[in-house]
Each structure stands twice: as C-alpha cells, then as structure tokens.
Short mmCIF file of C-alpha atoms in Angstrom, two decimals:
data_model
loop_
_atom_site.label_atom_id
_atom_site.label_comp_id
_atom_site.label_asym_id
_atom_site.label_seq_id
_atom_site.Cartn_x
_atom_site.Cartn_y
_atom_site.Cartn_z
CA MET A 998 0.01 -0.10 -0.03
CA ALA A 999 1.40 3.62 -0.76
CA GLU A 1000 2.72 5.53 1.93
CA VAL A 1001 0.17 8.11 3.47
CA GLU A 1002 1.47 11.54 4.70
CA SER A 1003 1.56 12.49 7.93
CA GLU A 1004 -0.86 15.44 9.18
CA PRO A 1005 -0.33 18.42 7.24
CA GLU A 1006 -1.36 21.78 8.17
CA PRO A 1007 -5.13 22.72 7.65
CA GLU A 1008 -4.36 25.87 6.09
CA ALA A 1009 -2.54 24.04 3.14
CA ALA A 1010 -6.06 23.07 1.75
CA GLU A 1011 -7.77 25.63 -0.59
CA ARG A 1012 -10.86 23.63 -1.04
CA GLU A 1013 -13.67 22.66 1.39
CA LEU A 1014 -15.51 19.26 1.52
CA THR A 1015 -18.31 18.05 3.69
CA MET A 1016 -17.60 15.38 5.96
CA SER A 1017 -19.27 12.86 3.97
CA ARG A 1018 -17.19 13.52 1.00
CA ALA A 1019 -14.12 13.69 3.02
CA MET A 1020 -14.76 10.20 4.37
CA VAL A 1021 -15.48 8.93 0.76
CA GLU A 1022 -12.42 10.38 -0.78
CA ALA A 1023 -10.24 8.50 1.91
CA ILE A 1024 -11.94 5.30 1.41
CA ALA A 1025 -11.85 5.67 -2.35
CA THR A 1026 -7.86 6.46 -2.06
CA GLU A 1027 -7.45 3.37 0.09
CA MET A 1028 -9.42 1.14 -2.35
CA ARG A 1029 -7.45 2.22 -5.16
CA GLU A 1030 -4.12 1.35 -3.48
CA ASP A 1031 -5.16 -1.88 -1.93
CA GLU A 1032 -7.53 -4.49 -3.44
CA GLU A 1033 -8.08 -6.07 -0.03
CA VAL A 1034 -10.11 -3.00 0.97
CA PHE A 1035 -13.85 -3.44 0.48
CA VAL A 1036 -17.06 -1.78 1.96
CA MET A 1037 -20.26 -3.74 3.20
CA GLY A 1038 -23.42 -2.67 4.65
CA GLU A 1039 -27.11 -1.76 4.26
CA ASP A 1040 -27.88 0.53 1.48
CA ILE A 1041 -24.17 1.39 0.83
CA ALA A 1042 -24.00 0.53 -2.90
CA ASP A 1043 -26.70 1.96 -5.27
CA TYR A 1044 -28.02 4.23 -2.16
CA GLY A 1045 -24.69 5.46 -1.24
CA GLY A 1046 -25.19 5.21 2.28
CA ILE A 1047 -28.32 6.93 4.06
CA PHE A 1048 -25.87 9.52 5.37
CA ASP A 1049 -23.97 9.58 2.01
CA SER A 1050 -20.98 7.80 3.60
CA THR A 1051 -20.19 5.84 0.54
CA GLU A 1052 -21.95 7.86 -2.07
CA GLY A 1053 -20.44 7.51 -5.62
CA LEU A 1054 -18.11 4.26 -4.56
CA ARG A 1055 -20.15 1.59 -6.14
CA GLU A 1056 -19.77 3.59 -9.64
CA GLU A 1057 -16.07 3.26 -9.50
CA PHE A 1058 -15.57 -0.04 -7.75
CA GLY A 1059 -18.42 -2.20 -8.53
CA TYR A 1060 -20.74 -4.47 -6.65
CA ASP A 1061 -17.87 -6.85 -5.73
CA ARG A 1062 -16.37 -4.45 -3.48
CA ILE A 1063 -19.26 -1.97 -2.49
CA MET A 1064 -21.56 -4.68 -1.33
CA ASP A 1065 -25.29 -4.29 -0.08
CA VAL A 1066 -26.14 -6.79 2.42
CA PRO A 1067 -29.26 -8.29 3.91
CA ILE A 1068 -30.84 -6.69 7.06
CA SER A 1069 -28.81 -9.04 9.34
CA GLU A 1070 -26.10 -7.25 11.31
CA THR A 1071 -24.94 -10.31 13.25
CA SER A 1072 -24.08 -12.00 9.81
CA PHE A 1073 -22.45 -9.41 7.71
CA ILE A 1074 -20.45 -8.07 10.89
CA GLY A 1075 -19.41 -11.51 11.48
CA ALA A 1076 -18.49 -12.12 7.83
CA GLY A 1077 -16.19 -8.76 8.16
CA VAL A 1078 -14.47 -10.14 11.01
CA GLY A 1079 -13.71 -13.24 9.14
CA ALA A 1080 -12.62 -11.44 6.04
CA ALA A 1081 -10.23 -9.22 8.02
CA GLN A 1082 -8.64 -12.34 9.77
CA ALA A 1083 -8.02 -13.89 6.26
CA GLY A 1084 -5.88 -10.79 5.40
CA MET A 1085 -8.50 -8.45 4.01
CA ARG A 1086 -9.40 -4.87 5.26
CA PRO A 1087 -13.18 -4.46 5.40
CA ILE A 1088 -15.10 -1.73 6.15
CA VAL A 1089 -18.47 -2.36 7.58
CA GLU A 1090 -21.03 0.04 8.17
CA LEU A 1091 -23.53 -0.66 10.93
CA MET A 1092 -26.08 1.92 9.67
CA PHE A 1093 -27.08 3.14 13.23
CA VAL A 1094 -25.07 2.47 16.35
CA ASP A 1095 -28.31 1.69 18.29
CA PHE A 1096 -28.38 -1.59 16.17
CA PHE A 1097 -25.32 -2.77 18.06
CA GLY A 1098 -27.67 -4.46 20.50
CA VAL A 1099 -28.23 -7.38 17.89
CA THR A 1100 -24.67 -7.78 16.76
CA MET A 1101 -22.55 -7.18 19.93
CA ASP A 1102 -21.38 -10.79 20.23
CA GLN A 1103 -19.77 -10.30 16.76
CA ILE A 1104 -18.25 -6.78 17.80
CA TYR A 1105 -17.15 -7.63 21.27
CA ASN A 1106 -16.67 -11.32 21.24
CA ASN A 1107 -15.02 -11.77 18.00
CA MET A 1108 -14.01 -8.56 16.37
CA ALA A 1109 -12.30 -6.83 19.82
CA LYS A 1110 -11.01 -10.14 21.38
CA ASN A 1111 -9.88 -12.51 18.61
CA THR A 1112 -6.46 -11.07 18.36
CA TYR A 1113 -5.86 -11.56 22.10
CA MET A 1114 -7.58 -15.05 22.27
CA SER A 1115 -5.33 -16.33 19.66
CA GLY A 1116 -2.30 -15.26 21.20
CA GLY A 1117 -1.61 -12.74 18.43
CA ASN A 1118 -1.95 -15.42 15.81
CA VAL A 1119 -4.62 -13.35 13.88
CA SER A 1120 -5.19 -9.59 13.56
CA VAL A 1121 -8.56 -7.99 12.60
CA PRO A 1122 -7.73 -4.94 10.51
CA MET A 1123 -11.36 -3.81 10.25
CA VAL A 1124 -13.22 -0.61 10.35
CA LEU A 1125 -16.79 -0.63 11.74
CA MET A 1126 -18.16 2.58 10.67
CA THR A 1127 -21.33 3.64 12.41
CA ALA A 1128 -23.85 6.89 12.57
CA VAL A 1129 -24.42 8.36 15.92
CA GLY A 1130 -26.64 10.94 17.57
CA GLY A 1131 -29.90 12.76 17.43
CA THR A 1132 -31.11 16.24 16.41
CA TYR A 1133 -33.36 14.83 13.74
CA ASN A 1134 -36.23 13.19 15.56
CA ASP A 1135 -35.81 9.49 14.75
CA ALA A 1136 -36.84 8.34 18.44
CA ALA A 1137 -35.43 6.20 21.07
CA GLN A 1138 -33.93 3.32 18.47
CA HIS A 1139 -32.30 5.44 16.06
CA SER A 1140 -30.74 8.44 17.87
CA GLN A 1141 -28.46 7.41 20.64
CA THR A 1142 -24.46 8.40 20.49
CA LEU A 1143 -23.11 5.31 22.85
CA TYR A 1144 -19.48 6.72 22.93
CA GLY A 1145 -19.30 5.21 26.22
CA THR A 1146 -20.26 1.94 25.36
CA PHE A 1147 -17.81 1.30 22.73
CA ALA A 1148 -14.98 3.11 24.82
CA HIS A 1149 -15.51 0.90 27.72
CA LEU A 1150 -14.68 -2.14 25.92
CA PRO A 1151 -10.94 -3.05 25.47
CA GLY A 1152 -9.63 -4.43 22.17
CA MET A 1153 -10.85 -1.81 19.86
CA LYS A 1154 -9.78 1.56 18.94
CA VAL A 1155 -12.72 4.28 18.88
CA VAL A 1156 -12.50 7.59 16.67
CA VAL A 1157 -14.85 10.33 16.60
CA PRO A 1158 -14.33 12.94 14.00
CA SER A 1159 -15.87 16.60 14.16
CA THR A 1160 -14.73 18.18 10.94
CA ALA A 1161 -14.12 17.09 7.37
CA TYR A 1162 -10.24 17.51 7.74
CA ASP A 1163 -10.23 15.15 10.80
CA ALA A 1164 -12.76 12.76 8.92
CA LYS A 1165 -10.51 12.09 6.14
CA GLY A 1166 -7.40 11.80 8.15
CA LEU A 1167 -8.77 9.43 10.72
CA MET A 1168 -10.33 7.33 7.82
CA HIS A 1169 -7.12 6.73 6.38
CA ASN A 1170 -5.59 5.93 9.56
CA ALA A 1171 -8.35 3.54 10.63
CA ILE A 1172 -8.17 1.49 7.48
CA ARG A 1173 -4.36 1.17 7.50
CA ASP A 1174 -4.46 0.28 11.34
CA ASP A 1175 -3.82 -3.58 12.05
CA ASP A 1176 -6.31 -3.35 14.89
CA PRO A 1177 -10.19 -3.16 14.72
CA VAL A 1178 -11.29 0.59 14.69
CA VAL A 1179 -14.86 1.85 15.62
CA TYR A 1180 -15.36 4.96 13.38
CA MET A 1181 -18.42 6.86 14.77
CA PHE A 1182 -19.68 9.84 12.73
CA HIS A 1183 -22.47 12.10 13.81
CA LYS A 1184 -25.05 12.27 11.29
CA ARG A 1185 -25.74 15.98 11.78
CA LEU A 1186 -22.29 16.77 10.67
CA MET A 1187 -22.23 14.94 7.52
CA GLY A 1188 -23.38 17.63 5.43
CA ILE A 1189 -26.34 16.09 3.53
CA GLY A 1190 -29.13 18.05 2.02
CA TRP A 1191 -31.85 16.81 3.86
CA MET A 1192 -30.03 17.15 7.45
CA PRO A 1193 -28.07 20.64 7.17
CA ALA A 1194 -24.83 20.67 9.25
CA PRO A 1195 -24.02 23.54 11.57
CA ASP A 1196 -21.22 25.94 10.81
CA GLY A 1197 -17.81 24.39 11.34
CA PRO A 1198 -17.63 20.57 9.79
CA LYS A 1199 -17.30 21.63 6.52
CA THR A 1200 -13.45 22.57 6.29
CA GLY A 1201 -10.50 22.65 4.08
CA VAL A 1202 -9.24 19.30 2.92
CA PRO A 1203 -5.99 18.51 0.91
CA GLU A 1204 -6.50 16.58 -1.89
CA ASP A 1205 -3.39 14.16 -1.17
CA ALA A 1206 -3.74 11.43 1.20
CA TYR A 1207 -2.70 12.33 4.97
CA THR A 1208 -3.11 10.86 8.45
CA VAL A 1209 -4.79 12.33 11.51
CA PRO A 1210 -3.20 10.39 14.47
CA ILE A 1211 -5.58 8.11 16.51
CA GLY A 1212 -5.17 8.97 20.27
CA GLU A 1213 -4.33 12.60 19.85
CA ALA A 1214 -6.64 15.40 20.72
CA ASP A 1215 -6.94 18.81 19.11
CA VAL A 1216 -7.17 22.18 20.86
CA LYS A 1217 -9.88 24.04 18.86
CA ARG A 1218 -9.75 27.17 20.74
CA GLU A 1219 -7.32 28.27 23.32
CA GLY A 1220 -8.41 30.08 26.78
CA GLU A 1221 -7.48 30.89 30.15
CA ASP A 1222 -10.60 30.56 32.25
CA ALA A 1223 -12.09 27.20 31.60
CA THR A 1224 -11.52 24.04 29.71
CA VAL A 1225 -14.26 22.41 27.85
CA VAL A 1226 -13.66 18.85 26.75
CA THR A 1227 -15.94 17.41 24.08
CA LEU A 1228 -16.30 15.67 20.89
CA GLY A 1229 -18.43 15.02 17.86
CA LEU A 1230 -21.40 17.61 17.14
CA HIS A 1231 -20.66 19.27 20.58
CA VAL A 1232 -17.34 20.33 19.38
CA HIS A 1233 -19.13 22.93 17.54
CA ARG A 1234 -21.98 23.79 20.21
CA ALA A 1235 -19.14 24.16 22.62
CA MET A 1236 -17.19 26.74 19.94
CA ASP A 1237 -20.72 28.56 19.77
CA ALA A 1238 -20.73 28.79 23.64
CA ALA A 1239 -17.09 29.86 23.74
CA ALA A 1240 -18.00 32.79 21.54
CA GLU A 1241 -21.02 33.75 23.60
CA LEU A 1242 -18.69 33.41 26.87
CA ALA A 1243 -16.17 35.68 25.36
CA ASP A 1244 -18.74 38.50 25.02
CA ASP A 1245 -19.03 38.20 28.64
CA GLY A 1246 -15.21 38.36 29.40
CA VAL A 1247 -14.92 34.60 30.00
CA ASP A 1248 -12.10 32.88 28.00
CA ALA A 1249 -12.88 29.21 27.34
CA GLU A 1250 -10.49 26.55 26.01
CA VAL A 1251 -12.17 23.93 23.78
CA ILE A 1252 -10.58 20.45 23.26
CA ASP A 1253 -11.86 18.15 20.69
CA LEU A 1254 -10.80 14.83 21.79
CA ARG A 1255 -11.20 13.08 18.48
CA SER A 1256 -10.32 9.73 19.79
CA LEU A 1257 -11.77 7.78 22.72
CA LYS A 1258 -9.49 4.88 22.76
CA PRO A 1259 -6.68 5.62 23.00
CA LEU A 1260 -7.52 8.83 24.96
CA ASP A 1261 -5.19 11.75 25.02
CA THR A 1262 -5.36 12.31 28.56
CA GLU A 1263 -2.27 14.61 28.79
CA THR A 1264 -3.67 17.16 26.53
CA VAL A 1265 -6.89 17.43 28.97
CA LEU A 1266 -4.46 17.61 31.92
CA ASP A 1267 -2.18 20.31 30.62
CA SER A 1268 -5.41 22.35 30.02
CA VAL A 1269 -6.83 21.83 33.35
CA ARG A 1270 -3.67 22.87 35.01
CA LYS A 1271 -3.75 25.99 33.20
CA THR A 1272 -7.21 26.86 33.84
CA GLY A 1273 -8.42 25.19 36.93
CA ARG A 1274 -11.95 24.58 35.71
CA LEU A 1275 -13.23 21.70 33.88
CA VAL A 1276 -16.66 21.30 31.78
CA VAL A 1277 -17.05 17.95 30.12
CA VAL A 1278 -19.74 17.76 27.24
CA ASP A 1279 -21.02 14.72 25.65
CA GLU A 1280 -24.14 13.70 23.63
CA ASP A 1281 -23.84 10.04 25.29
CA TYR A 1282 -25.82 9.42 28.64
CA HIS A 1283 -24.76 11.07 31.86
CA SER A 1284 -24.15 7.98 33.94
CA TYR A 1285 -21.16 5.87 33.40
CA GLY A 1286 -20.16 7.71 30.41
CA VAL A 1287 -17.26 9.90 28.90
CA THR A 1288 -18.08 12.68 31.02
CA GLY A 1289 -17.49 10.64 34.10
CA GLU A 1290 -14.14 9.18 32.77
CA ILE A 1291 -12.60 12.52 31.89
CA VAL A 1292 -13.51 14.14 35.44
CA ALA A 1293 -12.16 11.03 36.94
CA ARG A 1294 -8.76 11.20 35.18
CA ALA A 1295 -8.43 14.77 35.99
CA ALA A 1296 -9.25 14.04 39.75
CA GLU A 1297 -6.78 11.24 39.73
CA ASP A 1298 -3.79 13.25 38.10
CA ALA A 1299 -4.75 16.90 38.49
CA LEU A 1300 -6.98 17.23 41.65
CA THR A 1301 -4.90 19.87 43.40
CA ASP A 1302 -5.37 22.14 40.17
CA LEU A 1303 -9.12 21.72 39.99
CA GLU A 1304 -11.19 24.45 41.37
CA ALA A 1305 -14.64 23.37 39.69
CA VAL A 1306 -16.00 20.68 37.86
CA GLN A 1307 -19.42 20.36 35.61
CA ARG A 1308 -20.85 17.74 33.56
CA VAL A 1309 -23.01 18.50 30.28
CA ALA A 1310 -24.60 15.08 28.97
CA MET A 1311 -27.96 13.58 28.21
CA PRO A 1312 -30.13 12.66 30.99
CA ASP A 1313 -30.63 8.79 31.59
CA VAL A 1314 -33.87 8.49 29.54
CA PRO A 1315 -34.73 7.03 26.13
CA ILE A 1316 -34.48 9.90 23.46
CA PRO A 1317 -37.77 11.22 22.82
CA TYR A 1318 -39.38 11.30 19.24
CA ALA A 1319 -41.33 14.83 19.46
CA ARG A 1320 -39.07 17.66 18.51
CA PRO A 1321 -39.54 19.89 21.48
CA MET A 1322 -38.69 17.12 24.00
CA GLU A 1323 -35.75 15.73 21.96
CA ASP A 1324 -34.39 19.40 22.12
CA GLU A 1325 -34.76 19.75 25.62
CA VAL A 1326 -32.80 16.47 26.44
CA ILE A 1327 -29.78 17.02 23.99
CA PRO A 1328 -27.41 19.66 25.32
CA ASP A 1329 -27.02 22.90 23.34
CA ALA A 1330 -24.69 25.77 23.33
CA GLU A 1331 -26.57 27.62 26.15
CA ASP A 1332 -26.26 24.48 28.37
CA ILE A 1333 -22.62 24.65 27.73
CA ALA A 1334 -22.12 28.31 28.59
CA GLU A 1335 -24.28 27.96 31.73
CA ALA A 1336 -21.99 25.09 32.88
CA VAL A 1337 -18.93 27.09 32.11
CA ARG A 1338 -20.37 30.34 33.95
CA ALA A 1339 -21.10 27.84 37.02
CA THR A 1340 -17.55 27.18 37.29
CA GLN A 1341 -16.43 30.65 37.73
#
C-alpha cells in the first residue's frame, strides 16, 4: 500500500468538503491502493449510504467491492471479522449505532477479542463505521450516541471526527490500522441535503492522502478561564458557547478529543492545570459515560489544580421522538455556556 503523508497543516487546503465527501475520498484512495479493502453494509451501494458515507463508490468499484447486505447485522459484521482475519481490510457500516444490540457478540466477543484470544496469531484490521446522534427526531432506537459503550470495551480503537479535515485523516488511519477501529460519525455533521450541518464541520481538506493520529486530541480554541472537553457535534456547540462567553469576558478553551481509545489524557490535563476549571460535554448518557471518565482522570492526576467541575450530557432517559422534547434533552450551546459560568 502506498505511503500516506503525515498530518499537514489544515491551512494548506484550498478546497472545502463536507464530512461525508471527505470520508468517501479517503475510502476511495485506500481502495485504489489496496485491492483487499472493500465496503459492505445496508444501502451502501446504489443508495450510497443513508448519510452519504459511501456515495459514488459503487460506480467506481462495482458491486464486488461495495456490497449491499441483507438486514442481518450479526451475519455481515461476522463476515467482516472473518474477512479481516483472512487478510482483507473490510469497512463494515452499521447503519445506526443503536443496532449494536443485535450484533454485540460479533463486535465484542470476536472483532475486539480475537487477536488476544489467538495469542496474537490473527489480527482483525477492520473498520466498523457507524452513525451516531440525535437532533433529527428519529426516536429512541435511532438517535443514541453510545460513545461510552464502545470506549468501555477493550480491544477496539474508537475515533470520532468532528470536521471534514479530521474525518478524512482518521479514515485513512483507521483503514490502515492492524487493529479493529470503531469509526463513529455524527449524522448531523455529514453535510447532507436533508439534514443541514452546523457551521464548522465543512473545512479545508487537502487532495493528497494524509493521516490524523489516532489518540491525539485537538485544541480547537485556546483559553485561560475554563477547559471544555467534548467531541463530535458538541465541538461545534462548544465553540458557539465559547464565542458567547467571550462576550461576557470568559475565555474558554475547547478541546476536541477526536479519539476515545486511545484517549489523549495529557492534553486534557495540561489544559486543566492551566485553567483550573473543567466542563465535559457529551451527547451520550450522563451516567457511566465519557463525562465521568474525563472528570475521574482529571481528579486522579490533577486534583490540586481543579477548582470546579461540571458535566453536560444526556439525561438517563430514552431519547424522545417529539422535537421539543428531543431539543430539551440534547445539550445545546446555552447549556454549555451555563455550565462554564457555573465554574467561575
């Protein structure tokens, strides 16, 4: 497989792409370079993925390498695990992360564990690509985020892009990785016509291949008064909150984790030691999730630097279908701003 350049400066890119186009571009490049790379999932061939995650790939690579599958997540994710162990590099799309319930045995007992269980005799170089998040009123079985569920389980790397630039670089890295990678994209950030994205995820993207390191957070905004740690959609909501807070004289630093496994704890701790105030924001559930993990790590290693802590996350309830109720439970920029103010 051809060498992929290390991460370039974003300023080097003159064109802008949506997150979905950036993902497709990375997949296409890897498929051209390596015939063992293929994609399978529900509605990914002719339809191009319901969130445009594979749009246009079938026309170039055909049905043998862009494969629609039956509605049987256990079988096709299991097939992906077998193909990876046999030396291929499958990208398998689980249409909604909520569907993990019918295929968790294949994901966790096989994809994540088989390298360990075989004593290192097999590797599973597989990307499990899945859509997360609410904000478009598809109710409790199609709107969860579940970052914490996958980050909790050892044996898998977990990445969450928030911009087109990161989406392309992380996809290159995920496909080339010899370990299984769960690639979680927020559907609201994809830039598709029927679900407009917020300002921010459409960014400059170099045409050449490059990688974004797995396990390296990105400081999106530097600040002195509070640290806001988040990922996915809520990077953009945190940036909006930071702009509002700046008008009030509060200087918030915003950190985009980008990866959950491995987790870049040092970037978070460096910021907390500077600001003394930590706000962690997540669209996953409040209990037993990413917010608690980040706060715990900060308490373990930077307790004497912490003056105040706040968590902003989904309440522990099924996500409502009705728009006003969904808007009420999913954190927004004002919720983040209020949490930061509470630390001052």
